[in-house]
mmCIF file of C-alpha atoms in Angstrom:
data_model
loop_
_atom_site.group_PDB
_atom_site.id
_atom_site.type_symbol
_atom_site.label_atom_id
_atom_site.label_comp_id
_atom_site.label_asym_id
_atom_site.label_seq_id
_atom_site.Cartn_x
_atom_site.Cartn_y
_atom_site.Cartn_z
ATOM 1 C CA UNK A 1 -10.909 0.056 -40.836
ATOM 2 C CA UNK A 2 -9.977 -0.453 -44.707
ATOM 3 C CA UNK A 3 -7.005 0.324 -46.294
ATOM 4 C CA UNK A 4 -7.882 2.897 -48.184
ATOM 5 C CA UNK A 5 -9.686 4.918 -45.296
ATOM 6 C CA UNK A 6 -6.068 4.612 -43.037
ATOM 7 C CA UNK A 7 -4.341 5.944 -46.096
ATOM 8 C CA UNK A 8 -6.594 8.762 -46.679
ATOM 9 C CA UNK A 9 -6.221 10.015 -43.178
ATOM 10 C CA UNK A 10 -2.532 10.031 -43.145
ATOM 11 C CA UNK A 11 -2.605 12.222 -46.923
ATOM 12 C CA UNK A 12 -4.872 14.691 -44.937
ATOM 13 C CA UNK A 13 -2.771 14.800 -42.167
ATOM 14 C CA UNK A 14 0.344 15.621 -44.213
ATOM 15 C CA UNK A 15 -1.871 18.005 -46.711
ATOM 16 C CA UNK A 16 -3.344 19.684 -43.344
ATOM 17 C CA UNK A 17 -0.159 21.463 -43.211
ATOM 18 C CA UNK A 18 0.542 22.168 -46.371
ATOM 19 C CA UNK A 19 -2.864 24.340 -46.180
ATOM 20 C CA UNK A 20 -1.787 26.046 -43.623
ATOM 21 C CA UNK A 21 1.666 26.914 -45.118
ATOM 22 C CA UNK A 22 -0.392 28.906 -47.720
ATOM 23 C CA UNK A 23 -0.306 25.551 -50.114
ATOM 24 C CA UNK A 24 -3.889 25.581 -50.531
ATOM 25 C CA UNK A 25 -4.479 21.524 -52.248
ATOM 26 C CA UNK A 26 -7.161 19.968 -54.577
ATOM 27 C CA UNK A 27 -7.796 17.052 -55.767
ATOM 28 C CA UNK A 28 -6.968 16.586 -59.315
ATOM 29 C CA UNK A 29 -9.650 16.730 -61.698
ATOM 30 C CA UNK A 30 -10.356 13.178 -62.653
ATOM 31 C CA UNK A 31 -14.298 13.493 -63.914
ATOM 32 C CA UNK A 32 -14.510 13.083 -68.150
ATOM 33 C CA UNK A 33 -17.089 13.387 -70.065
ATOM 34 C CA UNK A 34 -17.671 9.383 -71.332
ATOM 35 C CA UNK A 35 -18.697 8.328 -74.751
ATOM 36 C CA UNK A 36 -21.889 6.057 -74.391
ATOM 37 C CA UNK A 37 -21.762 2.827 -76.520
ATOM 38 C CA UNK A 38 -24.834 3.194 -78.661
ATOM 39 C CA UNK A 39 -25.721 6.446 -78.393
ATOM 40 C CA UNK A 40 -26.516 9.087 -81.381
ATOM 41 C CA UNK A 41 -24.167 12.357 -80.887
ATOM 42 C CA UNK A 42 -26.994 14.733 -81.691
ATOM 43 C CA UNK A 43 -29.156 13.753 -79.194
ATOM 44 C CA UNK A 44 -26.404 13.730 -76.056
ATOM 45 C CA UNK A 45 -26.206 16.479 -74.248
ATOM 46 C CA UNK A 46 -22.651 17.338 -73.652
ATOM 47 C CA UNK A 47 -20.585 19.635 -75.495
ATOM 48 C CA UNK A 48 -17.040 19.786 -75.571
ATOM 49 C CA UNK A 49 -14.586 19.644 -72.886
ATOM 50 C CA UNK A 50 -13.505 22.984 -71.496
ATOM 51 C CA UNK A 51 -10.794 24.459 -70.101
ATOM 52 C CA UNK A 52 -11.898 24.920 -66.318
ATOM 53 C CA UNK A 53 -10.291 26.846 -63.483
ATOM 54 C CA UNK A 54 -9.576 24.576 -60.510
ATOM 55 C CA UNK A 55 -12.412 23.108 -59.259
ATOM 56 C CA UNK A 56 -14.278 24.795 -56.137
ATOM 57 C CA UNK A 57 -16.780 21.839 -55.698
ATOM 58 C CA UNK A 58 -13.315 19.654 -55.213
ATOM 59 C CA UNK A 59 -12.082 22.093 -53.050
ATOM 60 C CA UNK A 60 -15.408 21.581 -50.820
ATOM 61 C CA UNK A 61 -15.178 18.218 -50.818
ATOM 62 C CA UNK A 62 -11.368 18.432 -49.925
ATOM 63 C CA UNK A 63 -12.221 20.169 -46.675
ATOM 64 C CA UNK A 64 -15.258 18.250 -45.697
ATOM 65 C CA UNK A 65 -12.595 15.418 -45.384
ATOM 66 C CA UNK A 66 -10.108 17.299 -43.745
ATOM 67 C CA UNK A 67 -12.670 18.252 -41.695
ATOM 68 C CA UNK A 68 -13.706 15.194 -40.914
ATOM 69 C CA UNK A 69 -10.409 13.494 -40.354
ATOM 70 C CA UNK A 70 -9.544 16.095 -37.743
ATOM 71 C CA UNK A 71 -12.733 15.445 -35.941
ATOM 72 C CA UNK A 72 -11.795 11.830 -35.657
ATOM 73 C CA UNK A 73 -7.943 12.110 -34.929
ATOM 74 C CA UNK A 74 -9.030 14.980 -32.209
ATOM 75 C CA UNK A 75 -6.449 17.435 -34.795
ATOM 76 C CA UNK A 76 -7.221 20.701 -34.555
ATOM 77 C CA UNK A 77 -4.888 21.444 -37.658
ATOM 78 C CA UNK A 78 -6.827 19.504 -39.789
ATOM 79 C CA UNK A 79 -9.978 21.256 -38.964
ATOM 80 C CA UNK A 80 -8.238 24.825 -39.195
ATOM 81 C CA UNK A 81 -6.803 23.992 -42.470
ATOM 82 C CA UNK A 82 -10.300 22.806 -43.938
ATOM 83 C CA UNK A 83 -11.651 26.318 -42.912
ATOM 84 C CA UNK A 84 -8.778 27.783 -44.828
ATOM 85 C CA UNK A 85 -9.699 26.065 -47.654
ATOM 86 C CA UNK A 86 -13.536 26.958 -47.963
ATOM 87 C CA UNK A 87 -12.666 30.387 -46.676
ATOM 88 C CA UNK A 88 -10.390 30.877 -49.921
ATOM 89 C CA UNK A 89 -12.828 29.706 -52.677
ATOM 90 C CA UNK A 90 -14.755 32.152 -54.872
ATOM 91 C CA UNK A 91 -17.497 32.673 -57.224
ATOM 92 C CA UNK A 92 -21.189 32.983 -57.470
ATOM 93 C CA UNK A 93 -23.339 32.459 -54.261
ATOM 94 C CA UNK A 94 -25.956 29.482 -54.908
ATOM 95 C CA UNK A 95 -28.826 28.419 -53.409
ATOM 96 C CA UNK A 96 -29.169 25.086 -51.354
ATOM 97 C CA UNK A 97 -32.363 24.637 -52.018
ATOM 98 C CA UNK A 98 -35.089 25.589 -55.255
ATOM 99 C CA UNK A 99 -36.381 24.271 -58.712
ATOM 100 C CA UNK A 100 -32.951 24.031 -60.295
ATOM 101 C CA UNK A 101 -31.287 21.575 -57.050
ATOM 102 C CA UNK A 102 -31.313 17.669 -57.646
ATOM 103 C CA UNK A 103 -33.546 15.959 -56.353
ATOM 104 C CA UNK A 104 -33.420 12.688 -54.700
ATOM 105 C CA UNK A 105 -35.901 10.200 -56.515
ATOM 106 C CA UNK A 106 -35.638 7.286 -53.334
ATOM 107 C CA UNK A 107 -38.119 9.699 -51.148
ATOM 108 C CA UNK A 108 -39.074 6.730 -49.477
ATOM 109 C CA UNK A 109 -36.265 4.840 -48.509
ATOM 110 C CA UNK A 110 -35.483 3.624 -44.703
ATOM 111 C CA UNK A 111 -32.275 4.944 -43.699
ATOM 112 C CA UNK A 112 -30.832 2.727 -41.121
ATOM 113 C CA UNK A 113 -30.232 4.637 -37.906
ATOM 114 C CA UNK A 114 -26.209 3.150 -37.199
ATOM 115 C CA UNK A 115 -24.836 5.874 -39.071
ATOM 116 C CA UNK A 116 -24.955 9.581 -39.336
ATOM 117 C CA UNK A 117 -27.396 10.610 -41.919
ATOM 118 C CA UNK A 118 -29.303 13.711 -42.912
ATOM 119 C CA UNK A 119 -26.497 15.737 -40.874
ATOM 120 C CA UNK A 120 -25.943 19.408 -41.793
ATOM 121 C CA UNK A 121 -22.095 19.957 -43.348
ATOM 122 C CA UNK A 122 -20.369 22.104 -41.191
ATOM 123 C CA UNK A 123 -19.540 26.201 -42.464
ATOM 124 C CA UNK A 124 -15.867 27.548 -41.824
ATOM 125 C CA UNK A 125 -17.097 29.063 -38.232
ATOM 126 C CA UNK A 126 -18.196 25.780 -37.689
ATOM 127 C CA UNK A 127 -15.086 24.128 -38.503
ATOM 128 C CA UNK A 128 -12.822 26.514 -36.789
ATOM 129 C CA UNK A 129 -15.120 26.453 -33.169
ATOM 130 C CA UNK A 130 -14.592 22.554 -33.610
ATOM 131 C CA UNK A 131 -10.573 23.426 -33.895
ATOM 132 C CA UNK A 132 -10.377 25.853 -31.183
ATOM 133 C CA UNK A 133 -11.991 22.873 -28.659
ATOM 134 C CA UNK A 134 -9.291 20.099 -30.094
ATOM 135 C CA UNK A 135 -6.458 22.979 -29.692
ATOM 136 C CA UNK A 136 -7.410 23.384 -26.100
ATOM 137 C CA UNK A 137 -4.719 25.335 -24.105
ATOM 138 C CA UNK A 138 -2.153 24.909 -26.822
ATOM 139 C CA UNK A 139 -1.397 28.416 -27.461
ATOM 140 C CA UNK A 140 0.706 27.827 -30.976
ATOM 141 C CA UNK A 141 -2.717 26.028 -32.675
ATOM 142 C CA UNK A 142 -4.978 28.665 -30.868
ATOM 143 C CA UNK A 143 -3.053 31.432 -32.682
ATOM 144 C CA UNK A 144 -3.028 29.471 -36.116
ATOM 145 C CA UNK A 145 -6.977 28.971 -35.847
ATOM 146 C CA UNK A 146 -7.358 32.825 -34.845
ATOM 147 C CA UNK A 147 -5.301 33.481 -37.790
ATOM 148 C CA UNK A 148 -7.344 31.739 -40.269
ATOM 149 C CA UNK A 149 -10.624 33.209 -38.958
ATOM 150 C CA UNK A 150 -9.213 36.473 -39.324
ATOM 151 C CA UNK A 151 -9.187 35.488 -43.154
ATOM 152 C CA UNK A 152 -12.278 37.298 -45.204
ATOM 153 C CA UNK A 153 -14.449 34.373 -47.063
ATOM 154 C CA UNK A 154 -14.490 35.183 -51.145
ATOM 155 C CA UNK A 155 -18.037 34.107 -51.146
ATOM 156 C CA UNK A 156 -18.226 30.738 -53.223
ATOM 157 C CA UNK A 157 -21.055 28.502 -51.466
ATOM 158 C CA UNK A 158 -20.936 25.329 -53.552
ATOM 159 C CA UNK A 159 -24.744 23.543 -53.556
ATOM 160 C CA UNK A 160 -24.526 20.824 -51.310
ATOM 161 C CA UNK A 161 -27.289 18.144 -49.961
ATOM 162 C CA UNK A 162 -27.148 16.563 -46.526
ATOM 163 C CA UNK A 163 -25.537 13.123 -45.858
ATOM 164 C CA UNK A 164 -27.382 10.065 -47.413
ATOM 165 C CA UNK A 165 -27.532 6.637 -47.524
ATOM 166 C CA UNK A 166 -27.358 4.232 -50.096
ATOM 167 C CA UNK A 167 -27.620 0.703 -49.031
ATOM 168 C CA UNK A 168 -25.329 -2.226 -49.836
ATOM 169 C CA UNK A 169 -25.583 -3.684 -53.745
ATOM 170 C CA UNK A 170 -27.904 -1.015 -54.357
ATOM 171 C CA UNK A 171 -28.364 2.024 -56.391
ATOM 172 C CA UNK A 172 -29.489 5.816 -55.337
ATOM 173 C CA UNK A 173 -30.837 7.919 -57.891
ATOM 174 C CA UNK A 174 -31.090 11.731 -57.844
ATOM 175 C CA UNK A 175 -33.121 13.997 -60.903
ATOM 176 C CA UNK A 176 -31.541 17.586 -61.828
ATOM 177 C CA UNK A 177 -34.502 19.217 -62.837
ATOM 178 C CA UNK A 178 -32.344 21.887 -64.971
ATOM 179 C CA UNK A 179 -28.872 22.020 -65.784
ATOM 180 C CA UNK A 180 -28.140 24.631 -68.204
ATOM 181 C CA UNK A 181 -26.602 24.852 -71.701
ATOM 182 C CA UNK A 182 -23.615 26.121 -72.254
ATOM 183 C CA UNK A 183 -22.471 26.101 -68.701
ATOM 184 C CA UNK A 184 -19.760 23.544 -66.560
ATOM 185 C CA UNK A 185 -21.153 21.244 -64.542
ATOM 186 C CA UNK A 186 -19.185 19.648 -61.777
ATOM 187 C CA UNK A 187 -20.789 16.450 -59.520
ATOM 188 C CA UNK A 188 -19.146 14.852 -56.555
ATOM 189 C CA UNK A 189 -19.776 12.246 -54.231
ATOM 190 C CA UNK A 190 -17.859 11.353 -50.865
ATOM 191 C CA UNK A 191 -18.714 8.244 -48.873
ATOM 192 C CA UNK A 192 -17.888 7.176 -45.723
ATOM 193 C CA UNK A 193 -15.006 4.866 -46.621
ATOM 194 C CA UNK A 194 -16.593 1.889 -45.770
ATOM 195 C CA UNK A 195 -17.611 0.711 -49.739
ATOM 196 C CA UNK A 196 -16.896 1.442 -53.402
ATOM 197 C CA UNK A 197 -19.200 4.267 -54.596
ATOM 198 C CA UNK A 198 -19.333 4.593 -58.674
ATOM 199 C CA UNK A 199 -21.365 7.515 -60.258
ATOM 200 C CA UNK A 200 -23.358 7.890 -63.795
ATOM 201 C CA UNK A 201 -24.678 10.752 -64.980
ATOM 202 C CA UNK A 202 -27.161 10.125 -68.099
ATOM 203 C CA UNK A 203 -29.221 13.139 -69.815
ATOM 204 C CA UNK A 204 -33.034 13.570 -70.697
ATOM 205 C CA UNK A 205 -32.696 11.010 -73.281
ATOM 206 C CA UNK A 206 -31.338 8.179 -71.484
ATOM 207 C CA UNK A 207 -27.444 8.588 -72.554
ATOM 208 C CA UNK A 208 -24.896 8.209 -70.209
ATOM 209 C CA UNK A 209 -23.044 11.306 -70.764
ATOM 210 C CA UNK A 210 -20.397 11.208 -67.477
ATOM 211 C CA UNK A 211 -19.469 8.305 -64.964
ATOM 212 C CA UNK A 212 -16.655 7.424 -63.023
ATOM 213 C CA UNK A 213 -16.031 4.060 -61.797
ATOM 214 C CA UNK A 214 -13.029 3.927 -59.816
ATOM 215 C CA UNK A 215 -12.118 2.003 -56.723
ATOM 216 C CA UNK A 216 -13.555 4.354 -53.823
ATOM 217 C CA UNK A 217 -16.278 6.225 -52.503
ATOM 218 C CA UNK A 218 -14.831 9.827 -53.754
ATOM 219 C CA UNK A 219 -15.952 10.023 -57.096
ATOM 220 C CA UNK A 220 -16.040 13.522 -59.758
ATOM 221 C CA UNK A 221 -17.788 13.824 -62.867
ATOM 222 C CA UNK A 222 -17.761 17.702 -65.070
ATOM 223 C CA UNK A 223 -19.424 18.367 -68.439
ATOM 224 C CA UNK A 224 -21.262 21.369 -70.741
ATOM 225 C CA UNK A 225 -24.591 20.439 -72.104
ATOM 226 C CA UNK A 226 -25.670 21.497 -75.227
ATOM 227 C CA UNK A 227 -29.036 22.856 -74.482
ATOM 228 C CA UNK A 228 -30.450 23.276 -70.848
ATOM 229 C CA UNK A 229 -32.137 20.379 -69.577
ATOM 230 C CA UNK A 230 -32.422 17.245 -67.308
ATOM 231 C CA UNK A 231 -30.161 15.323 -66.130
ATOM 232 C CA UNK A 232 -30.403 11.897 -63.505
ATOM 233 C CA UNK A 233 -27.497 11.015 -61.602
ATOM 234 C CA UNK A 234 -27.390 6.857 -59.704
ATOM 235 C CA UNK A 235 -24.895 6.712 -56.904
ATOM 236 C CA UNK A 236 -24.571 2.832 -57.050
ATOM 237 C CA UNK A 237 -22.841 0.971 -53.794
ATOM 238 C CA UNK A 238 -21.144 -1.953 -54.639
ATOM 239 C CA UNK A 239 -19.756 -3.013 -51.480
ATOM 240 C CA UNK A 240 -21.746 -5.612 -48.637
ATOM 241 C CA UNK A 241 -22.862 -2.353 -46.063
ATOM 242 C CA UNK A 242 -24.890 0.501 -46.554
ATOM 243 C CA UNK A 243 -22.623 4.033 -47.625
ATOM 244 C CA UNK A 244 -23.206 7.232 -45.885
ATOM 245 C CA UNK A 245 -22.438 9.674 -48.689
ATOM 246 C CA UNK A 246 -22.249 13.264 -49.565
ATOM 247 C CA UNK A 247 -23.454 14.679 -53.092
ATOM 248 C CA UNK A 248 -21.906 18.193 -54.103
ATOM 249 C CA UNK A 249 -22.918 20.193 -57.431
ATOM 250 C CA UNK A 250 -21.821 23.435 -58.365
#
């Protein structure tokens, strides 16, 4: 196991309960808006950073790790405190699927069968069923996890896709048929800690516009177009093994 993927289960672990206390974490906000080399301002389309509120698509990805570390370690803390966390997010309802989702452009790729792709990301209920089973008789975490079900949901449903693979030295790209003008848009990707996972986000005309390139698999772009239009995102894996990654858009 690397490094990197011990260290980020022993943050969740400690961050688990810091949910729980009513601390409810995100990640800090590390997508920017890049300045292409060679590229004419008029015809990129990205506006000018905005002030956001904290990021519910982080917040998502937050507990799908959570999540996902609690499944492994068998904590049913971990899982109760990722429920807290999508339970608590608000804002507009959107839909998982229709004309304005991304689109993956690799329609024909083979997905090797080792690791889990094309799974369905678990809702709160889902996550807090999962707890109850890992709290077994232990009637302290049985009372925490009926305690955070008991919390109303504000309603946010970020727009995510299923788990995908993009294979080693390679490059995945997705097509957002319409982002519009005028309005934040936040990307993230989440791998499976086994490679480093960079993302670029370029507009109708070619110009990157957004990318982060840092040493993991979690990676978060945000921007405003100008004008409502296209946009192509490449997930590229630079590590020796296939990635099993997550995209999320708001």
């Amino acid at each position: 196991m690397h490094a990197r993927t011990v260290g980020r289960g022993l943050a969740l672990a400690l961050l688990a309960g810091a949910v729980i206390m009513g601390l409810n974490g995100a990640f800090a906000q590390s997508g920017s808006a890049a300045t292409p080399a060679a590229a004419d301002a008029d015809k990129r389309n990205v506006g000018k950073k905005v002030d956001a509120a904290p990021s519910a698509v982080l917040d998502v990805v937050l507990a799908q790790q959570l999540f996902e570390h609690g499944k492994t370690a068998n904590d049913a803390l971990s899982m109760a405190a990722a429920a807290k966390i999508l339970k608590s997010l608000k804002g507009e309802v959107k839909a998982a699927t229709g004309g304005d989702g991304p689109e993956r452009e690799k329609t024909e790729v083979q997905e090797p069968p080792a690791k889990d792709s094309g799974a369905a990301v678990p809702d709160a209920d889902a996550m807090l069923e999962a707890a109850r089973k890992a709290a077994g008789q232990d009637e302290a975490l049985l009372a925490v996890i009926e305690e955070t079900a008991k919390t109303e949901s504000k309603g946010f449903i970020p727009r995510v896709e299923k788990r995908t693979i993009v294979e080693a030295h390679q490059e995945d790209p997705w097509r957002w048929r319409t982002a519009r003008g005028g309005e934040l848009v936040e990307i993230a990707i989440s791998g499976d800690g086994d490679t480093d996972l960079d993302l670029f986000v370029y507009d109708e005309n070619g110009n990157l516009i957004c990318s982060e390139t840092g040493p993991t698999d979690d990676e978060f772009c945000s921007f405003v177009p100008e004008w409502t239009g296209q946009f192509r995102m490449i997930v590229v894996n630079l590590g020796d093994v296939h990635n099993v990654y997550q995209l999320w858009t708001n």
